[in-house]
mmCIF file of C-alpha atoms in Angstrom:
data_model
loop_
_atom_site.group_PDB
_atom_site.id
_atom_site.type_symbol
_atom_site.label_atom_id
_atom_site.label_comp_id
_atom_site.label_asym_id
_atom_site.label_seq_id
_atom_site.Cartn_x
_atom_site.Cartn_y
_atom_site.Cartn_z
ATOM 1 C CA UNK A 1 -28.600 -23.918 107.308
ATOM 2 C CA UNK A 2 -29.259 -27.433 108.778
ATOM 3 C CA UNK A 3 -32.911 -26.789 107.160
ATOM 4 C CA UNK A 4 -32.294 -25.428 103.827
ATOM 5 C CA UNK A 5 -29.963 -28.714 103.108
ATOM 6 C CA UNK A 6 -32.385 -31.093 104.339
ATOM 7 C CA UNK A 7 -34.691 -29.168 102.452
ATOM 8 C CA UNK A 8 -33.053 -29.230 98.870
ATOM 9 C CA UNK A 9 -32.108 -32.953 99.600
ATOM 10 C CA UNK A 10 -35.560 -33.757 99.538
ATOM 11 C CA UNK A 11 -35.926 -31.666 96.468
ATOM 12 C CA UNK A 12 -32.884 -33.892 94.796
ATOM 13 C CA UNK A 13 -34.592 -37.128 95.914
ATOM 14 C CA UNK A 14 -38.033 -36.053 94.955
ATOM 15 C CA UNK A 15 -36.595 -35.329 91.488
ATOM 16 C CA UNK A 16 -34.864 -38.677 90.896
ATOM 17 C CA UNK A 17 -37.330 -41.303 89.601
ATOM 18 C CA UNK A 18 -37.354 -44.604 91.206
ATOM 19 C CA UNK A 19 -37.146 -47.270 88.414
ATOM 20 C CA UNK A 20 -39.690 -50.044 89.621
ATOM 21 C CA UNK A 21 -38.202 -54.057 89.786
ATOM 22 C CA UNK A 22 -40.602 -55.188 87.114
ATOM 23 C CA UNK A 23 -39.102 -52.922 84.230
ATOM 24 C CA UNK A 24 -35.924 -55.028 85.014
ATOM 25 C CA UNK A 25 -37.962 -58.157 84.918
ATOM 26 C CA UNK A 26 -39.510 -57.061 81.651
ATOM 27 C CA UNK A 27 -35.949 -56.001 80.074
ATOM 28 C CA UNK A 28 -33.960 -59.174 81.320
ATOM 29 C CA UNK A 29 -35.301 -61.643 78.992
ATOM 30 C CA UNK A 30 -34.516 -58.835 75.990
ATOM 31 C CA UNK A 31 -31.210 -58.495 77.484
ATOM 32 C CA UNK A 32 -30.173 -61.980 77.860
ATOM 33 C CA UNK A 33 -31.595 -62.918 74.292
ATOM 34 C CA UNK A 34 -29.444 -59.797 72.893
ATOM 35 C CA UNK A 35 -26.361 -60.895 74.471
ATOM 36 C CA UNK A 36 -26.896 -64.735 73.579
ATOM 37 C CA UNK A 37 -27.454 -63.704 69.626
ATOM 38 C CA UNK A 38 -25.335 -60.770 69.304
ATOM 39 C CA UNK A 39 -23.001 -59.665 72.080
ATOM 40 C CA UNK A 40 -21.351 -63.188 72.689
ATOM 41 C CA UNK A 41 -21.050 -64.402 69.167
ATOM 42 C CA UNK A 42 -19.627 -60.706 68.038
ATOM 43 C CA UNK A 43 -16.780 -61.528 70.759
ATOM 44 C CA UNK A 44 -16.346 -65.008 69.644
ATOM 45 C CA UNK A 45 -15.975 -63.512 66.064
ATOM 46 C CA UNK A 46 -13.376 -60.570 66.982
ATOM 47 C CA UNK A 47 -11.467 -63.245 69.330
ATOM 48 C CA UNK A 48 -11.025 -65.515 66.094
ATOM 49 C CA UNK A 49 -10.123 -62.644 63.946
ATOM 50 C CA UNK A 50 -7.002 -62.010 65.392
ATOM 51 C CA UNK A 51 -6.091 -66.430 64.714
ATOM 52 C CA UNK A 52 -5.529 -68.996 61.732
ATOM 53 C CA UNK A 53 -8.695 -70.954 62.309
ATOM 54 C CA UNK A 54 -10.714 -72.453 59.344
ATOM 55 C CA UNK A 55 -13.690 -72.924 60.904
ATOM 56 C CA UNK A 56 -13.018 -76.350 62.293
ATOM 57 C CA UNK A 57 -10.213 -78.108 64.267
ATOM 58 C CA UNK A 58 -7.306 -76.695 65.634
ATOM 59 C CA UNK A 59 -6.157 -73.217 65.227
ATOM 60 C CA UNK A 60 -3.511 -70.898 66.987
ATOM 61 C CA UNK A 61 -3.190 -66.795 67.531
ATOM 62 C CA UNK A 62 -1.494 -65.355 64.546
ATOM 63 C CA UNK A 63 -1.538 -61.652 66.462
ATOM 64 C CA UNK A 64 -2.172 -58.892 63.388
ATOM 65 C CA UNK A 65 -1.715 -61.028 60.544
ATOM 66 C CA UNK A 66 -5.049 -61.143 59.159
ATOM 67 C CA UNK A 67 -5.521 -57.414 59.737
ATOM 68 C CA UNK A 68 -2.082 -56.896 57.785
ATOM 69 C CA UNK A 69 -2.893 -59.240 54.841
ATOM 70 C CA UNK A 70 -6.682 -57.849 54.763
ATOM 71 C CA UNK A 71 -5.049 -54.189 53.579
ATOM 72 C CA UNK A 72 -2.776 -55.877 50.666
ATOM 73 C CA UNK A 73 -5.691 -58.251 49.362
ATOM 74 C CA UNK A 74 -6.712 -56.417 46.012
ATOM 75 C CA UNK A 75 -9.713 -59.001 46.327
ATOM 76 C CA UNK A 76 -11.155 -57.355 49.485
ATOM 77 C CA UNK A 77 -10.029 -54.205 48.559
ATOM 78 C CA UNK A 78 -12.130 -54.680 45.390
ATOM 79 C CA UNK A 79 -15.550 -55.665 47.154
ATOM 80 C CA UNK A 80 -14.629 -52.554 49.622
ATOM 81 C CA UNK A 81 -14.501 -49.840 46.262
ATOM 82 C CA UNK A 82 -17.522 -51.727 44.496
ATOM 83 C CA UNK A 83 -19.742 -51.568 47.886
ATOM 84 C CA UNK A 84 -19.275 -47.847 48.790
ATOM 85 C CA UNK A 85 -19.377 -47.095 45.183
ATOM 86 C CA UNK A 86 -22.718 -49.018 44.481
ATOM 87 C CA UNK A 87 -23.781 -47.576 47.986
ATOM 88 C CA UNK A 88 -23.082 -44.008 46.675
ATOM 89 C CA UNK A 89 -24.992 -44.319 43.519
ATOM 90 C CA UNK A 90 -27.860 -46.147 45.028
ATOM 91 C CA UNK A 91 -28.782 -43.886 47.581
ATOM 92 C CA UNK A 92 -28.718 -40.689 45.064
ATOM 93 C CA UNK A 93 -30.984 -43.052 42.764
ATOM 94 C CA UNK A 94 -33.170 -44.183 45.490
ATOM 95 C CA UNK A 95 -33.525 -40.992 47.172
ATOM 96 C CA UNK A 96 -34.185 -38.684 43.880
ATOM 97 C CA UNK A 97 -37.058 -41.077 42.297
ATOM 98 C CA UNK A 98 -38.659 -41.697 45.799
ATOM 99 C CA UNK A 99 -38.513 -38.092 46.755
ATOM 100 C CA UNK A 100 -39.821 -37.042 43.176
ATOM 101 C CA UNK A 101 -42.556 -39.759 43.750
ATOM 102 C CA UNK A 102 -43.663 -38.749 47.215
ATOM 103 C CA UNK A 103 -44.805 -35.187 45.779
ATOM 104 C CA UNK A 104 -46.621 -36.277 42.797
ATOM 105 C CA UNK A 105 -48.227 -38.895 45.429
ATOM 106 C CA UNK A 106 -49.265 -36.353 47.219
ATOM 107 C CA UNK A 107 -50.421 -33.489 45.106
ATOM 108 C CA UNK A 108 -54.173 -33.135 44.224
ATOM 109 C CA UNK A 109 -54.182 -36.063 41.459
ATOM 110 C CA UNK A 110 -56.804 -39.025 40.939
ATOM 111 C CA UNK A 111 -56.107 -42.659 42.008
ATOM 112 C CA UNK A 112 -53.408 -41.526 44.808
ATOM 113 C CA UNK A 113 -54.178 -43.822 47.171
ATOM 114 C CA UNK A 114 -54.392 -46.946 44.810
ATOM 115 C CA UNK A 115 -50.990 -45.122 43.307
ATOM 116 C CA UNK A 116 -49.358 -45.742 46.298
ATOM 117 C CA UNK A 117 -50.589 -49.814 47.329
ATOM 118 C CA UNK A 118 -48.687 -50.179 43.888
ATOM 119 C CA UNK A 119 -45.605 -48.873 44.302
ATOM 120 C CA UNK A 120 -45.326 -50.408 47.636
ATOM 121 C CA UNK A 121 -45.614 -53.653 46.171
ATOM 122 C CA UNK A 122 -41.793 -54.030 45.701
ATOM 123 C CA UNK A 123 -41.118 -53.762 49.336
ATOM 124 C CA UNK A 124 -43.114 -56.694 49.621
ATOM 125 C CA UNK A 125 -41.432 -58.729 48.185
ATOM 126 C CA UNK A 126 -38.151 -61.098 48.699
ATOM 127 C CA UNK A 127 -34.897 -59.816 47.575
ATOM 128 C CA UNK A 128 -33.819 -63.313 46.346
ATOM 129 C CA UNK A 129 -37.185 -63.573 44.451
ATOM 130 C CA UNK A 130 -36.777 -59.824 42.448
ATOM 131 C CA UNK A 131 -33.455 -60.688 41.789
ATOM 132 C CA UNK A 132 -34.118 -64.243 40.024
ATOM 133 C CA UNK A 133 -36.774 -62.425 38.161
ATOM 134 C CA UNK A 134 -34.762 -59.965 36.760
ATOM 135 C CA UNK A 135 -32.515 -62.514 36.210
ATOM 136 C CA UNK A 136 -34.241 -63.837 33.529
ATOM 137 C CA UNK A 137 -35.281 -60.962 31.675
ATOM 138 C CA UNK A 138 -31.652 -59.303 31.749
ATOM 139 C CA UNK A 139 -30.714 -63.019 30.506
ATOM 140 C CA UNK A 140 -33.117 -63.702 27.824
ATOM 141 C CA UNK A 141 -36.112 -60.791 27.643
ATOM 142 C CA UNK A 142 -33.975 -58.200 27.003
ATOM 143 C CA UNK A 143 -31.308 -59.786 24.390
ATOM 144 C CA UNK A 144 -34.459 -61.215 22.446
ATOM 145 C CA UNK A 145 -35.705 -57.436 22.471
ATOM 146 C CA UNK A 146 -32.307 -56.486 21.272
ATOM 147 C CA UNK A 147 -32.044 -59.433 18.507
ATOM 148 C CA UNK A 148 -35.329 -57.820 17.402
ATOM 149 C CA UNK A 149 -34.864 -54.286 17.428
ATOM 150 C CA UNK A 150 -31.313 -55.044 15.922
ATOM 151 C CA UNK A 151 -29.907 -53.049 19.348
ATOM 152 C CA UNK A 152 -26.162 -54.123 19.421
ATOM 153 C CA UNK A 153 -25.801 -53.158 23.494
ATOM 154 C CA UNK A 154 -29.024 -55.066 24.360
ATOM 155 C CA UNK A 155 -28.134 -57.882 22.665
ATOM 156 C CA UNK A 156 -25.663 -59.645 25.038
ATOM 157 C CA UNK A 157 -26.359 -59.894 28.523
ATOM 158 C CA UNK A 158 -25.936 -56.385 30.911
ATOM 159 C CA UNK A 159 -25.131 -59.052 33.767
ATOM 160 C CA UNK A 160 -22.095 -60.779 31.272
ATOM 161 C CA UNK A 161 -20.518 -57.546 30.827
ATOM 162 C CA UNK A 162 -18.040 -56.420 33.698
ATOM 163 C CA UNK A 163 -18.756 -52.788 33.318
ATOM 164 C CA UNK A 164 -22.209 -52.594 33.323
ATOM 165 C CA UNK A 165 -23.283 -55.181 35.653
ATOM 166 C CA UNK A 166 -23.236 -52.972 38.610
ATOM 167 C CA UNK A 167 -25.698 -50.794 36.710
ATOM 168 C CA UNK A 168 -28.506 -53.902 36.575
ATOM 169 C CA UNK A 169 -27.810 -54.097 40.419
ATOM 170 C CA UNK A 170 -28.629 -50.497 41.019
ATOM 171 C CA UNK A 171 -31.252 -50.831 39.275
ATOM 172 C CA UNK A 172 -33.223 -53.947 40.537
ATOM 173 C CA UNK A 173 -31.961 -52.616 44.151
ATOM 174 C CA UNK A 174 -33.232 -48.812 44.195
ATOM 175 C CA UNK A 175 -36.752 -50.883 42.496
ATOM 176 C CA UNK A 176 -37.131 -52.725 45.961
ATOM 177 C CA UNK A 177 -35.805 -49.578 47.880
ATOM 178 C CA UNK A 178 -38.025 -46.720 46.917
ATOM 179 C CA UNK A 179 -40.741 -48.204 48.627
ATOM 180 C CA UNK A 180 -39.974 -47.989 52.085
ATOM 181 C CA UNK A 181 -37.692 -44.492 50.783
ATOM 182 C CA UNK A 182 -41.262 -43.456 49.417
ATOM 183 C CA UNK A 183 -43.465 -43.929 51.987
ATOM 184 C CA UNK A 184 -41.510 -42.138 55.069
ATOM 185 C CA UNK A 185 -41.103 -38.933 52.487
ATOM 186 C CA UNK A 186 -44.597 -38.885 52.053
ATOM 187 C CA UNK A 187 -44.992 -38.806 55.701
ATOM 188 C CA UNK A 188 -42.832 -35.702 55.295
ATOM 189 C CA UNK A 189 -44.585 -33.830 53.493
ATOM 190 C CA UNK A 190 -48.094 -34.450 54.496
ATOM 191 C CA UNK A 191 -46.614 -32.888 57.838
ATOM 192 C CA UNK A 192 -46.057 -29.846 56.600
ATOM 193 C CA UNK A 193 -48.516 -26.996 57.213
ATOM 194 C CA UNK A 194 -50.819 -26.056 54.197
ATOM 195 C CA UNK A 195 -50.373 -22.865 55.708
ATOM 196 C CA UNK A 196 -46.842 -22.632 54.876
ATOM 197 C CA UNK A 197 -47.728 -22.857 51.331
ATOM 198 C CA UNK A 198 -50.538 -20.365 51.149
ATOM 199 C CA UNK A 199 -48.104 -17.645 51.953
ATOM 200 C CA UNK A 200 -45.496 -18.612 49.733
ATOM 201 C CA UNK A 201 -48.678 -18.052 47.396
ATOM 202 C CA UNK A 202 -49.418 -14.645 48.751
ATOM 203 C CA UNK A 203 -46.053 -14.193 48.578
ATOM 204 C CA UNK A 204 -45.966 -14.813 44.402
ATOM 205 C CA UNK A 205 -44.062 -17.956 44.950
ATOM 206 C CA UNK A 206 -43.753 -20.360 42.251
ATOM 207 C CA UNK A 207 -44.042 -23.955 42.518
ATOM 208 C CA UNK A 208 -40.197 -24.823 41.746
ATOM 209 C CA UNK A 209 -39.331 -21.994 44.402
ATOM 210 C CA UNK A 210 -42.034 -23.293 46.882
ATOM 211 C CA UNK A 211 -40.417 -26.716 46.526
ATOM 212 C CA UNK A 212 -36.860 -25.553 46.978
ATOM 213 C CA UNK A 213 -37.204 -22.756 49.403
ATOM 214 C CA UNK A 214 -40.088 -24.289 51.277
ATOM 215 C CA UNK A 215 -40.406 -27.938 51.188
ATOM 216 C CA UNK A 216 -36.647 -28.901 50.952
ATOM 217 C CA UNK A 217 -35.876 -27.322 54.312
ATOM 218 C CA UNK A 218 -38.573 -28.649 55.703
ATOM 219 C CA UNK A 219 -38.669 -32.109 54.597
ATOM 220 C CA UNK A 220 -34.410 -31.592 55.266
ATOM 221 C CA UNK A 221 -34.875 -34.515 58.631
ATOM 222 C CA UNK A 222 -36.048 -36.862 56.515
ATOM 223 C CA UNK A 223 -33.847 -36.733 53.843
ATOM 224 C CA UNK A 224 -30.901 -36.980 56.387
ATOM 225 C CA UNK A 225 -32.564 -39.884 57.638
ATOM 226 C CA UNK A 226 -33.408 -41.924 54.322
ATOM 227 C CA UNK A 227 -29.440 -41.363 53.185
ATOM 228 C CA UNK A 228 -28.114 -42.677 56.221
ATOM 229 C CA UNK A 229 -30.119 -45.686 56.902
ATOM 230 C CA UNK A 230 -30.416 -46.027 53.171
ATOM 231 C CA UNK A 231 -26.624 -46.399 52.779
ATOM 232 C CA UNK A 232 -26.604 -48.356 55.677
ATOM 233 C CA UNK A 233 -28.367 -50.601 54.228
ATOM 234 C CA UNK A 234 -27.203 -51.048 51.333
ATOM 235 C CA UNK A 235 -23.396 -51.451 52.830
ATOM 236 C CA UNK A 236 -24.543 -54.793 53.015
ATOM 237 C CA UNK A 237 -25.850 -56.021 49.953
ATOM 238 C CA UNK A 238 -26.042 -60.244 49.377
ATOM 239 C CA UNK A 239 -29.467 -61.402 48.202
ATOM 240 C CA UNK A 240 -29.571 -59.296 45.515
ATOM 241 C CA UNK A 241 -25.963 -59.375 44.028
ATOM 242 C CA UNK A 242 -26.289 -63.272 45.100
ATOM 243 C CA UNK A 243 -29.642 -63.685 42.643
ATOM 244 C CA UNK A 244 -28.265 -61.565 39.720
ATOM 245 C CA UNK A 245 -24.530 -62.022 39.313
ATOM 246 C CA UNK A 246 -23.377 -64.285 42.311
ATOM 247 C CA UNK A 247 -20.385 -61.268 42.457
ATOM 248 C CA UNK A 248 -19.587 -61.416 38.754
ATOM 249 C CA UNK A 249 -18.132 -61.636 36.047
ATOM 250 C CA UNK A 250 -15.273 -62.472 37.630
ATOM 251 C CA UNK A 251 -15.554 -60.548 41.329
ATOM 252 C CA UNK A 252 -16.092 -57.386 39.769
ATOM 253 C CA UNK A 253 -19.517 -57.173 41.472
ATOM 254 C CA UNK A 254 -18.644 -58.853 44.562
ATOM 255 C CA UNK A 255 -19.745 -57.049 47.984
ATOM 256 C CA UNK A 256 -18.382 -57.112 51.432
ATOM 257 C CA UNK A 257 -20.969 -59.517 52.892
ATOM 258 C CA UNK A 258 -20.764 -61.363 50.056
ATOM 259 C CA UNK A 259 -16.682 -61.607 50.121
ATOM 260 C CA UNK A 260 -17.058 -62.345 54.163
ATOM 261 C CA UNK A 261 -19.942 -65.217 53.452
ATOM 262 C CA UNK A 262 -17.736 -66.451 50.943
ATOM 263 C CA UNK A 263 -14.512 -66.617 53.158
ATOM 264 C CA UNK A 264 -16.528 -68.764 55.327
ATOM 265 C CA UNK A 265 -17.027 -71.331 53.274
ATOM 266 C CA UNK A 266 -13.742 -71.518 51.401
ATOM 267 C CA UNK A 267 -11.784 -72.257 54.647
ATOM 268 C CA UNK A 268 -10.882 -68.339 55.268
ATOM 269 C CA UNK A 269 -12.647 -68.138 58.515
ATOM 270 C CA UNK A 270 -9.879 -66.068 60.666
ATOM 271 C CA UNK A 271 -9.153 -64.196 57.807
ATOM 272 C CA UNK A 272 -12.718 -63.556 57.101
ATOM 273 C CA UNK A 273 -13.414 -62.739 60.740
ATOM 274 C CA UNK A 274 -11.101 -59.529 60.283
ATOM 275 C CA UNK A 275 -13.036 -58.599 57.722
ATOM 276 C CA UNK A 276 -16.135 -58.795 59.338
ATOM 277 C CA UNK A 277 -14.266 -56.976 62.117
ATOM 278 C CA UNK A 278 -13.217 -53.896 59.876
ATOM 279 C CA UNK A 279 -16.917 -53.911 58.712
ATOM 280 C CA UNK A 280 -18.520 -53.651 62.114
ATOM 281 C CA UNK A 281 -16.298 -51.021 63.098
ATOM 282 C CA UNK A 282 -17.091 -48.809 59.516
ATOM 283 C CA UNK A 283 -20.706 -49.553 59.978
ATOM 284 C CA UNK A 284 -20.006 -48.162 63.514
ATOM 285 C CA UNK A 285 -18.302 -45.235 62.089
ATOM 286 C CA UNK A 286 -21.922 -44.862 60.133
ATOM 287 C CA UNK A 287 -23.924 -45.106 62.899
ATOM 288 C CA UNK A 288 -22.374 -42.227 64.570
ATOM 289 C CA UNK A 289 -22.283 -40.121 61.882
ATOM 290 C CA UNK A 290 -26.096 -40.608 62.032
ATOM 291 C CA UNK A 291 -26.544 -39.999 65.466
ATOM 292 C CA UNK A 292 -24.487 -36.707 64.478
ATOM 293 C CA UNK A 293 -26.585 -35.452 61.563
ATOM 294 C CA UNK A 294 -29.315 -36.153 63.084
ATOM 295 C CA UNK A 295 -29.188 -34.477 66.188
ATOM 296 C CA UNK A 296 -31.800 -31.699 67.242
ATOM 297 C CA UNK A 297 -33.673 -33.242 64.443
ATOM 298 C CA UNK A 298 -37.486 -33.622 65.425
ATOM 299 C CA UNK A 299 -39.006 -34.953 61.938
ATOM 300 C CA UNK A 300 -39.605 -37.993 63.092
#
């Protein structure tokens, strides 16, 4: 008896790895920089939320107050609608073109590889920078092509106009999205077997039923993955609302980070701190929901 447990104790201990000292002294510099830049300043942040500081001098606890007013404020409630909702319609935009992209990029065509350096350029590219750009020709270009073309709608700014604004935002953001959406599903479907596809042909397949009945489902990880981290992403939108409408006309196209930024320097700090605080906790939420989907996934 005495035998067997020594016996399967050695088995336990043999099957335990012992974590060497130096991967702690490798991860303690990581760890202390982490908790420096993120962990202690997010606690500094969530302690302030729940008081009525400004960002300087004195300030007191105020309990729930900020947390109470946040859910009456039609303002915040505002830049909460417009983000999911421009988060929503982005990612469908972003994911359609890109996936749409990735198989013409990768079918038997001429010039795929130099196809591909150019629609890559975008993601190159500052945010601020694209959105100044466009800027200008949503400002002038395109009201001068209007003027000519005697085009009423084109003839007044789409940036000016309260309900179309947020469609110039979708569309200079999914332009410096698809990229990076682009290039991981090409990655997709170059890793699925040709095989695969030359007995869908056996098979009489057709091209629109090989692409729904054999790529979709197996391209299905990455799609998961480019939604999530895709609306992730674009939960917090700034440099690009900043450069094309600064959250306008009016705050019709103002975003969380932008609303939270702006809090900051208007004197709302507490009160923007809750915010912030409601925001980590949905883009929380988020995360989870990845980790969910994306479980048992291997695509990646």
């Amino acid at each position: 008896m005495s035998t067997s447990t020594s016996a399967a104790g050695r088995t336990v201990r043999r099957g335990r790895r012992r974590v060497e000292p130096v991967y702690w002294l490798f991860l303690l510099p990581s760890l202390v920089l982490f908790t420096l830049a993120i962990t202690v300043p997010g606690i500094i942040g969530i302690t302030f939320s729940f008081t009525d500081s400004i960002g300087v001098g004195d300030w007191s606890f105020n309990g729930l107050t900020n947390y109470i007013a946040l859910f009456s404020d039609p303002a915040i409630l505002q830049s909460y609608l417009f983000t999911f909702g421009f988060s929503i319609v982005t990612v469908l935009v972003v994911n359609v073109i890109a996936f749409l992209l990735a198989i013409g990029l990768t079918a038997r065509i001429r010039f795929k590889t130099g196809l591909r350096t150019v629609f890559v350029i975008p993601m190159v590219i500052s945010g601020i920078i694209i959105a100044y750009v466009f800027n200008f020709l949503f400002s002038n270009s395109l009201p001068a092509v209007g003027s000519a073309t005697g085009v009423t709608w084109l003839q007044t700014s789409l940036l000016a106009n309260p309900d179309l604004a947020w469609v110039a935002i979708v569309a200079v953001t999914a332009w410096q999205a698809i990229p990076g959406t682009l290039l991981i599903y090409i990655a997709g479907l170059l890793s699925v077997p040709g095989d695969v596809y030359e007995a869908a042909d056996l098979d009489g397949a057709s091209k629109t039923q090989q692409l729904l009945r054999v790529t979709m489902p197996l391209v299905a990880g990455y799609v998961v993955i480019n939604v999530i981290l895709g609306f992730k992403g674009f939960l917090n939108a700034y440099d690009i609302i900043k450069g094309l409408t600064d959250g306008g006309p009016g705050t019709s196209t103002r975003s969380i980070a932008m609303s939270i930024i702006a809090g900051f320097n208007g004197g709302d700090y507490g009160y923007q701190m809750a915010n912030a605080t409601i925001f980590f906790v949905v883009a929380v939420l988020i995360s989870l929901l990845q980790l969910s989907l994306t479980r048992g996934r291997n695509a990646l």
